[in-house]
Amino acid sequence: MGEYRLLRLLGRGGMGQVYLAEDTLLERTVALKLIASVRPDEAARKRFHAEARAIARLSHPNVVTVHRVGEVDGRPYLVTEFIRGQTLGELARPIAPERVLTIALGLARGLAAAHRQGVLHRDIKPANAMLTEDGEVKLLDFGLAKLLEGPRMAPLEAPARAAPPVPALRELSDAEDLMGTPLYMAPEALRGEPSTRRSDLYSLGAVLYELCAGIAPRQTLDEQMPFEAWASAEPTPLPERVKDVDPRFAALVTRCLHTEPERRFASADELCAALSELKREREQPPEGEVPEGNPYRGLRPFEAEHRAFFFGRSMEVEAVLERLRAEPLVLVTGDSGVGKSSLCRAGVLPRVAEGALGPGRHYRTLSLIPGARPLAALASATESLLEKGEALPSELLRTDPRAFVRELLRTQGRQAGTLLFVDQLEELFTIGAPEEAAPFAEGVVRLSDLPGVRVLLTVRGDFFTRLASLPGLGEQVARALYLLRPLSAEAARGAIVGPAQSQGIHFESEALVSTLAESAVSSAGGLPLLQFAMAELWEARDEARRCIPASALEALGGVDGALSRHADRVLAGLQPEQRRAARALLPRLVSPEGTGARRSGAELDAGEPATQGALDALVKGRLVVARETDGETTYEVAHEALLRGWGTLRSWLVTEGEKRPVRERLEAAAAEWARLERTREALWSERLLLETQGVDRDALSPRGTEFLDASHSATRRRRWRQRALLMAVPLALVLALGGVRLQAQWTRARKVAWYEAQATGLTERGLARKQAAEALRLRAHGLFEAVGGGTVEETAARRESAERAWEEALTALHEADDALDEAGQSLEAALVVDLSNDRVRGRIVDVLIERLELAESFHQQNRLRELTRRIRAYDSDGLRQERLQAPPELSLTSSPSGAEVVLERYQEDAKGYRTLSGAQRLGRTPLAKLVLEEGPGSYRLTLHAPGHVPVQAPVLLGRGEHLPLHVPLPAEGAVPEGFVYVPPGRFLVGSAEPEDMRRGLLNAPPLHESQTGGFLVARTEVTFGQWLEFLRDESPGGLAQGRRPYSDVRQWGVELTPAASGRWRLTFQLNKRSLSASEGEPLLFPGRAVRREQDWSRLPVSGISFEDARAYLAWLNRTGRVPGARFCHEREWERAARGADGRAFPHGNRLEAEDANFDQTYGRKTDAFGPDEVGSHPASASPFGLLDMTGNVYEFTLSMGAREEIAIRGGSWYFDRVSVLAANRTFVEPRTRDIGTGMRVCADAPAVGP
């Protein structure tokens, strides 16, 4: 077979024969797999190539390596590495649990690598994993692998099953989804449901169980059981089979074997982290000495030397390490203050230095923060990789990143490894030189391509999307992403108690610990505030009692008040002139984007005594951090929590408002003036000084004040000289001076013209790409609108086509924005040459507006805010900004005409809530070309007409748009009680979240305009009381016998049962805790502080299947209760939930614990979880007044995808904030019965006359 010589047959499988072969070209032994059929059909050929693609996408020590794919005489073959060793099925069993733990970690790592590449294995069993002679375990035989983003695979002949003989089993064996070996298959896979990542985790758990116990978990069951019961039965607990098994390891295996997929590990990465932590604890490495002093870091990050005090992040540390083992570049992102720096510095880096990335290389760690000169920082950090005495100039990174990397490759040995840690990558956009961002990113990515080099990055979540515009790095961010979530309540307790316990200190009461933990998880940015409060509490500890008293927290003013009170005390201790200096310098340590900014002492005018005294006091008070950088002292705020939690600083920043850009330009000009030895030519002209009116002189540095005064003095002198010259200077002298000035003006004009010409070319290119981006965007949106209505296969193909079109649109977007950004930079360079050039200033604003329009059409909110700020800074007269506020026009008609119209505008407050304001009566319909002077934005119209129900119509109006709108008003009595009429209209559907989250987590299309016709929708979800009415009405005819709510899940379940008395009884099983009540009795949730008693007849019904819901809708139709009752379509549901403006939640873009019923509402406590009476959370009412459309229970809807798909929307009481996003889409099978899934009723719109 070409360069391969077959030696002997190793074995046969369902897909083909495996031979031992020799690669005659490379002189190595390989395994060669031939497809089974001599003349394979197209389906078999596709499946074989699917296996090849699946393995080829993986590169991991715990996965078999593929060398080549080819065909010979029409028969496909696959060449992989030949592994010397035994399959796990050939090992003598049972195996010692300690050894199984090592095997488990290898299998989990290999499976995690597969899942990260979108590959399911679907046939994990002992025979499909090899233990090599070196003791390494490898996953193999991906013959049943499924590529998650591709179409569903063709059927495969089922292998023999070790299961009870059931006639239906043979029918299942021909089903497309029943692939694998039943002894190890997940219950849902045995039922023919599509396999998921959690199905693979079940199979892995079954293998681990068998290795420990000697028999597979299902072999502990009664063989005479019916197949359905056998498939979903729980096996004998592992500790009962293996007495010496570690209970923690047994718990991990048990969790993998949960019959409910959602109760298993969420991912193989999560299982890896748990196994790694357990293995690390069992190996008991020697502990280092505990450092002396305060174990809490306050506003400073944890460093490697503080790892003994770093608690609460062990799972996350292991997860990042596992990613680094398999991937060369990992990007940690999350909210400001979530602990990204501490995770890496105190958690990951020390473990890497100890060898946590595995044998073969000894890794050293290098760290850097980009700062104002990112390239210099990178060149400096990598100097240690070079031979002694060598250094690479940072300019080489800018001009030729490849040459820079080649030089480093020359010195990187085979045994040495390097981990480069780049912290606070957002500084590329906040304080770094803009022209250095792209070469820095390219250099970092090329470094990660070096053998033995790993790169670890951190970036604030709100800057994550901006990384996509950087060359090289933009393509990596999606797969490199690791999202660091806030501490859980349990982890927060560890971070609170652990450091004190390491020093032999305890807390006075459990209530004190609970209060502190609650503060960390209940608010955004709570962790740095907690750390600061803990550092203060440590200083207030009672040494005699060796405890931290509760009174100390009260004295601090609680966690939230501790930081603000401390900062105010530091300010109060300053001398008046030092306080004024602090007032001037602190806002300068904040970037325009609202992040911390690092400034040198020279930039802050630290030579002034008052300024230096203020800096010294702020550093001593831990509000500002001083660092030595390149031989000079730099300063920065100690933590961005100060920007949110210190009211005084926040008020200063707000007070500056729109004058801040002017002040920053003035300070920059003052610095340049000082650098030029206070030359008069660098002073500001009278026109520029006009812009400084209203600037608070106390907010200026002493140098800025001096510059301002000098400029005013120079202006006054200039006026005097001008008057004197007019009267006393001879005409010849005037002409001579005019000639000199003319020469200077001519020189400036040449430079400005050169920059403008460069900007013109870039602008033309940017506008051309902008036009292309808009066309591609509209095409992609049209394709997404046309995705639904077909089969699963047709829909998958349409969706893939739409996603490809969207990727093209995003590429054009980035190209357009990059070109326009470069044009703006050229114009800004021209403005530096001639600060008084209004034409150039106007062109800058024009370019910024083009970029803003582009960001607006692609719904890039962060970019919009940034560009709006910059436009305000340059457009001093505001004339061009009027384009952004061009008022829209509305022409409104109604059926019937003559309806009174009230208009209200949605405003988003500082917290993210959207509220209505400015109600005004517009008159009666018809209304023609009504100009809305308030400008573009989100509005709600309310129409009233006698004899008709009031109708609300949310609309989103663009700048200068003319929208004709017709609103029908149904007659009174045409809308059933408890329902709302939603008129025909347009709205935004989908998600504008980052691409990996949109496609991976939310499964949503990009945010785009869609529309629906009119329809009716219930104000609340269907309740148990309403369902009982259905059961009682239908039971005489026997139609509702199978419609009683229940779920089979033991740990989390619900059941509604009739009693002999005729009263029904509702039972919830919440994590194996039973809550039960009969009709008329309240249901008690013991762990709740509020809403403890619930009238269960008003709880949303759950534990019903899609078919049950269909029967309920048919009953509503048949009995005339709700004519035209039906399921809501997904688009209808999303419009009813979000209105017109694409908000994240029904009430805005923020969700607090009390706004809705989701996992945080009752503190994630097991005995508090559960539904609420419908309508218990009016704060999250939708623009149409609908309740509980976020949280409480998921709601069945008809999918906007395939005809066969069933989508559930809205999240439930058990799930987190991401799951309850209005754009989130989840799919279930028709037979699904779940404690967290119910329904809401929609109905056809009633006929409305003219």
CSV table of N, CA and C in Angstrom, one decimal, residues 943-1030:
chain,number,residue,atom,x,y,z
A,943,LEU,N,-52.1,53.0,22.9
A,943,LEU,CA,-53.3,53.5,22.2
A,943,LEU,C,-54.5,53.1,22.9
A,944,HIS,N,-55.5,54.0,23.0
A,944,HIS,CA,-56.8,53.8,23.7
A,944,HIS,C,-57.9,54.2,22.7
A,945,ALA,N,-58.9,53.4,22.7
A,945,ALA,CA,-60.1,53.7,21.9
A,945,ALA,C,-61.3,53.1,22.6
A,946,PRO,N,-62.4,53.9,22.7
A,946,PRO,CA,-63.6,53.4,23.4
A,946,PRO,C,-64.1,52.0,22.8
A,947,GLY,N,-64.4,51.1,23.7
A,947,GLY,CA,-64.9,49.8,23.2
A,947,GLY,C,-63.8,48.9,22.8
A,948,HIS,N,-62.6,49.2,23.0
A,948,HIS,CA,-61.4,48.4,22.6
A,948,HIS,C,-60.4,48.3,23.7
A,949,VAL,N,-59.6,47.2,23.7
A,949,VAL,CA,-58.6,47.1,24.8
A,949,VAL,C,-57.4,48.0,24.5
A,950,PRO,N,-56.8,48.6,25.5
A,950,PRO,CA,-55.6,49.4,25.2
A,950,PRO,C,-54.5,48.5,24.7
A,951,VAL,N,-53.7,49.0,23.8
A,951,VAL,CA,-52.6,48.3,23.1
A,951,VAL,C,-51.3,49.0,23.3
A,952,GLN,N,-50.3,48.3,23.7
A,952,GLN,CA,-49.0,48.9,23.8
A,952,GLN,C,-48.1,48.4,22.7
A,953,ALA,N,-47.3,49.3,22.1
A,953,ALA,CA,-46.5,49.0,20.9
A,953,ALA,C,-45.1,49.6,21.1
A,954,PRO,N,-44.1,48.8,21.6
A,954,PRO,CA,-42.8,49.3,21.7
A,954,PRO,C,-42.2,49.4,20.3
A,955,VAL,N,-41.4,50.5,20.1
A,955,VAL,CA,-40.7,50.7,18.8
A,955,VAL,C,-39.3,51.2,19.0
A,956,LEU,N,-38.4,50.8,18.1
A,956,LEU,CA,-37.0,51.3,18.1
A,956,LEU,C,-36.8,52.1,16.9
A,957,LEU,N,-36.5,53.4,17.0
A,957,LEU,CA,-36.4,54.3,15.9
A,957,LEU,C,-35.0,54.8,15.7
A,958,GLY,N,-34.5,54.7,14.5
A,958,GLY,CA,-33.2,55.1,14.2
A,958,GLY,C,-33.1,56.6,13.8
A,959,ARG,N,-31.9,57.2,13.7
A,959,ARG,CA,-31.8,58.6,13.5
A,959,ARG,C,-32.3,58.9,12.1
A,960,GLY,N,-33.1,59.9,12.0
A,960,GLY,CA,-33.7,60.4,10.7
A,960,GLY,C,-34.6,59.4,10.0
A,961,GLU,N,-35.0,58.4,10.7
A,961,GLU,CA,-35.8,57.4,10.1
A,961,GLU,C,-37.3,57.8,10.0
A,962,HIS,N,-38.0,57.4,8.9
A,962,HIS,CA,-39.5,57.6,8.9
A,962,HIS,C,-40.1,56.2,8.9
A,963,LEU,N,-40.9,56.0,10.0
A,963,LEU,CA,-41.6,54.7,10.2
A,963,LEU,C,-43.1,54.8,10.1
A,964,PRO,N,-43.7,54.2,9.1
A,964,PRO,CA,-45.1,54.1,9.0
A,964,PRO,C,-45.6,52.9,9.9
A,965,LEU,N,-46.5,53.1,10.8
A,965,LEU,CA,-46.9,52.0,11.7
A,965,LEU,C,-48.4,52.0,11.8
A,966,HIS,N,-48.9,50.7,11.7
A,966,HIS,CA,-50.4,50.5,11.8
A,966,HIS,C,-50.6,49.6,13.0
A,967,VAL,N,-51.5,50.0,13.9
A,967,VAL,CA,-51.7,49.3,15.2
A,967,VAL,C,-53.2,48.9,15.3
A,968,PRO,N,-53.6,47.6,15.1
A,968,PRO,CA,-54.9,47.2,15.4
A,968,PRO,C,-55.3,47.2,16.9
A,969,LEU,N,-56.5,47.5,17.2
A,969,LEU,CA,-57.0,47.5,18.6
A,969,LEU,C,-58.1,46.5,18.7
A,970,PRO,N,-57.9,45.3,19.3
A,970,PRO,CA,-59.1,44.4,19.4
A,970,PRO,C,-60.2,44.9,20.3
A,971,ALA,N,-61.4,44.4,20.0
A,971,ALA,CA,-62.6,44.9,20.7
A,971,ALA,C,-62.5,44.3,22.1
A,972,GLU,N,-63.2,45.0,23.1
A,972,GLU,CA,-63.3,44.5,24.4
A,972,GLU,C,-64.0,43.2,24.4
A,973,GLY,N,-63.5,42.2,25.1
A,973,GLY,CA,-64.1,40.9,25.2
A,973,GLY,C,-63.4,39.9,24.2
A,974,ALA,N,-62.6,40.5,23.2
A,974,ALA,CA,-61.9,39.6,22.3
A,974,ALA,C,-60.6,39.1,22.8
A,975,VAL,N,-60.1,39.7,23.9
A,975,VAL,CA,-58.9,39.2,24.5
A,975,VAL,C,-59.3,38.5,25.8
A,976,PRO,N,-59.0,37.2,25.9
A,976,PRO,CA,-59.4,36.5,27.1
A,976,PRO,C,-58.7,37.1,28.4
A,977,GLU,N,-59.3,36.9,29.5
A,977,GLU,CA,-58.8,37.4,30.8
A,977,GLU,C,-57.4,36.7,31.0
A,978,GLY,N,-56.5,37.6,31.5
A,978,GLY,CA,-55.1,37.1,31.7
A,978,GLY,C,-54.2,37.1,30.5
A,979,PHE,N,-54.7,37.6,29.4
A,979,PHE,CA,-53.9,37.6,28.1
A,979,PHE,C,-53.6,39.1,27.7
A,980,VAL,N,-52.6,39.2,26.9
A,980,VAL,CA,-52.2,40.5,26.4
A,980,VAL,C,-52.1,40.4,24.9
A,981,TYR,N,-52.6,41.5,24.2
A,981,TYR,CA,-52.5,41.5,22.8
A,981,TYR,C,-51.2,42.2,22.4
A,982,VAL,N,-50.4,41.5,21.5
A,982,VAL,CA,-49.1,42.1,21.0
A,982,VAL,C,-49.4,42.4,19.5
A,983,PRO,N,-49.3,43.7,19.2
A,983,PRO,CA,-49.7,44.0,17.8
A,983,PRO,C,-48.5,43.6,16.8
A,984,PRO,N,-48.8,43.6,15.5
A,984,PRO,CA,-47.8,43.4,14.5
A,984,PRO,C,-46.7,44.4,14.7
A,985,GLY,N,-45.4,44.0,14.4
A,985,GLY,CA,-44.3,45.0,14.5
A,985,GLY,C,-43.0,44.4,14.4
A,986,ARG,N,-42.0,45.2,14.3
A,986,ARG,CA,-40.6,44.8,14.2
A,986,ARG,C,-39.9,44.9,15.5
A,987,PHE,N,-38.8,44.2,15.6
A,987,PHE,CA,-38.0,44.1,16.9
A,987,PHE,C,-36.7,43.5,16.6
A,988,LEU,N,-35.8,43.6,17.6
A,988,LEU,CA,-34.5,43.0,17.5
A,988,LEU,C,-34.5,41.6,18.2
A,989,VAL,N,-34.0,40.6,17.4
A,989,VAL,CA,-33.9,39.3,17.9
A,989,VAL,C,-32.5,38.8,17.9
A,990,GLY,N,-32.1,37.9,18.8
A,990,GLY,CA,-30.8,37.4,18.8
A,990,GLY,C,-29.9,38.0,19.9
A,991,SER,N,-28.6,37.8,19.7
A,991,SER,CA,-27.6,38.3,20.7
A,991,SER,C,-26.5,39.0,20.1
A,992,ALA,N,-26.0,40.1,20.9
A,992,ALA,CA,-24.8,40.8,20.5
A,992,ALA,C,-23.7,40.5,21.4
A,993,GLU,N,-23.8,39.4,22.1
A,993,GLU,CA,-22.7,38.9,23.0
A,993,GLU,C,-21.5,38.5,22.1
A,994,PRO,N,-20.3,38.4,22.7
A,994,PRO,CA,-19.1,37.9,22.0
A,994,PRO,C,-19.4,36.6,21.2
A,995,GLU,N,-18.8,36.4,20.1
A,995,GLU,CA,-19.2,35.3,19.2
A,995,GLU,C,-19.1,33.9,19.8
A,996,ASP,N,-18.1,33.6,20.6
A,996,ASP,CA,-18.0,32.3,21.2
A,996,ASP,C,-19.2,32.1,22.2
A,997,MET,N,-19.6,33.1,22.9
A,997,MET,CA,-20.7,33.0,23.8
A,997,MET,C,-22.0,32.9,23.0
A,998,ARG,N,-22.2,33.7,22.0
A,998,ARG,CA,-23.4,33.7,21.2
A,998,ARG,C,-23.7,32.3,20.6
A,999,ARG,N,-22.6,31.8,19.9
A,999,ARG,CA,-22.8,30.5,19.3
A,999,ARG,C,-22.7,29.3,20.2
A,1000,GLY,N,-21.8,29.4,21.2
A,1000,GLY,CA,-21.5,28.2,22.0
A,1000,GLY,C,-22.5,28.1,23.2
A,1001,LEU,N,-22.7,29.2,23.9
A,1001,LEU,CA,-23.5,29.1,25.1
A,1001,LEU,C,-25.0,29.4,24.9
A,1002,LEU,N,-25.3,30.5,24.1
A,1002,LEU,CA,-26.6,30.9,23.9
A,1002,LEU,C,-27.3,30.3,22.7
A,1003,ASN,N,-26.5,29.8,21.7
A,1003,ASN,CA,-27.1,29.1,20.5
A,1003,ASN,C,-28.1,30.1,19.8
A,1004,ALA,N,-27.7,31.4,19.8
A,1004,ALA,CA,-28.6,32.4,19.3
A,1004,ALA,C,-28.0,33.0,18.0
A,1005,PRO,N,-28.9,33.5,17.1
A,1005,PRO,CA,-28.3,34.2,15.9
A,1005,PRO,C,-27.8,35.6,16.3
A,1006,PRO,N,-27.0,36.3,15.5
A,1006,PRO,CA,-26.6,37.6,15.8
A,1006,PRO,C,-27.8,38.5,15.9
A,1007,LEU,N,-27.6,39.6,16.8
A,1007,LEU,CA,-28.8,40.5,17.0
A,1007,LEU,C,-29.1,41.2,15.6
A,1008,HIS,N,-30.4,41.1,15.3
A,1008,HIS,CA,-30.8,41.7,14.0
A,1008,HIS,C,-32.3,41.9,14.0
A,1009,GLU,N,-32.8,42.7,13.1
A,1009,GLU,CA,-34.2,43.0,13.0
A,1009,GLU,C,-35.0,41.9,12.5
A,1010,SER,N,-36.2,41.7,13.1
A,1010,SER,CA,-37.1,40.7,12.7
A,1010,SER,C,-38.5,41.3,12.9
A,1011,GLN,N,-39.6,40.5,12.6
A,1011,GLN,CA,-40.9,41.0,12.9
A,1011,GLN,C,-41.9,39.8,13.1
A,1012,THR,N,-43.0,40.1,13.7
A,1012,THR,CA,-44.0,39.2,13.9
A,1012,THR,C,-45.4,39.8,13.5
A,1013,GLY,N,-46.4,39.0,13.3
A,1013,GLY,CA,-47.7,39.5,13.2
A,1013,GLY,C,-48.3,39.7,14.6
A,1014,GLY,N,-49.6,40.0,14.7
A,1014,GLY,CA,-50.2,40.2,16.0
A,1014,GLY,C,-50.5,38.8,16.6
A,1015,PHE,N,-50.5,38.8,17.9
A,1015,PHE,CA,-50.9,37.5,18.6
A,1015,PHE,C,-51.2,37.8,20.0
A,1016,LEU,N,-51.8,36.8,20.7
A,1016,LEU,CA,-52.1,36.9,22.1
A,1016,LEU,C,-51.1,36.1,22.9
A,1017,VAL,N,-50.8,36.5,24.1
A,1017,VAL,CA,-49.9,35.8,25.0
A,1017,VAL,C,-50.3,36.0,26.4
A,1018,ALA,N,-50.3,34.9,27.2
A,1018,ALA,CA,-50.7,34.9,28.6
A,1018,ALA,C,-49.7,35.8,29.4
A,1019,ARG,N,-50.3,36.5,30.3
A,1019,ARG,CA,-49.5,37.4,31.2
A,1019,ARG,C,-48.5,36.6,32.1
A,1020,THR,N,-49.0,35.4,32.5
A,1020,THR,CA,-48.2,34.6,33.4
A,1020,THR,C,-48.1,33.2,32.8
A,1021,GLU,N,-47.2,32.4,33.4
A,1021,GLU,CA,-47.1,31.0,33.0
A,1021,GLU,C,-48.3,30.2,33.5
A,1022,VAL,N,-48.6,29.0,32.9
A,1022,VAL,CA,-49.7,28.2,33.3
A,1022,VAL,C,-49.4,27.7,34.7
A,1023,THR,N,-50.4,27.7,35.6
A,1023,THR,CA,-50.1,27.3,37.0
A,1023,THR,C,-50.7,25.9,37.3
A,1024,PHE,N,-50.2,25.3,38.4
A,1024,PHE,CA,-50.8,24.0,38.8
A,1024,PHE,C,-52.3,24.1,39.0
A,1025,GLY,N,-52.8,25.2,39.5
A,1025,GLY,CA,-54.2,25.3,39.6
A,1025,GLY,C,-55.0,25.2,38.3
A,1026,GLN,N,-54.4,25.9,37.3
A,1026,GLN,CA,-55.0,25.8,36.0
A,1026,GLN,C,-54.9,24.4,35.4
A,1027,TRP,N,-53.8,23.7,35.7
A,1027,TRP,CA,-53.6,22.4,35.2
A,1027,TRP,C,-54.6,21.4,35.9
A,1028,LEU,N,-54.9,21.6,37.2
A,1028,LEU,CA,-55.8,20.8,37.9
A,1028,LEU,C,-57.2,21.0,37.3
A,1029,GLU,N,-57.5,22.2,36.9
A,1029,GLU,CA,-58.8,22.4,36.2
A,1029,GLU,C,-58.9,21.6,35.0
A,1030,PHE,N,-57.8,21.5,34.2
A,1030,PHE,CA,-57.8,20.7,33.0
A,1030,PHE,C,-57.9,19.2,33.3
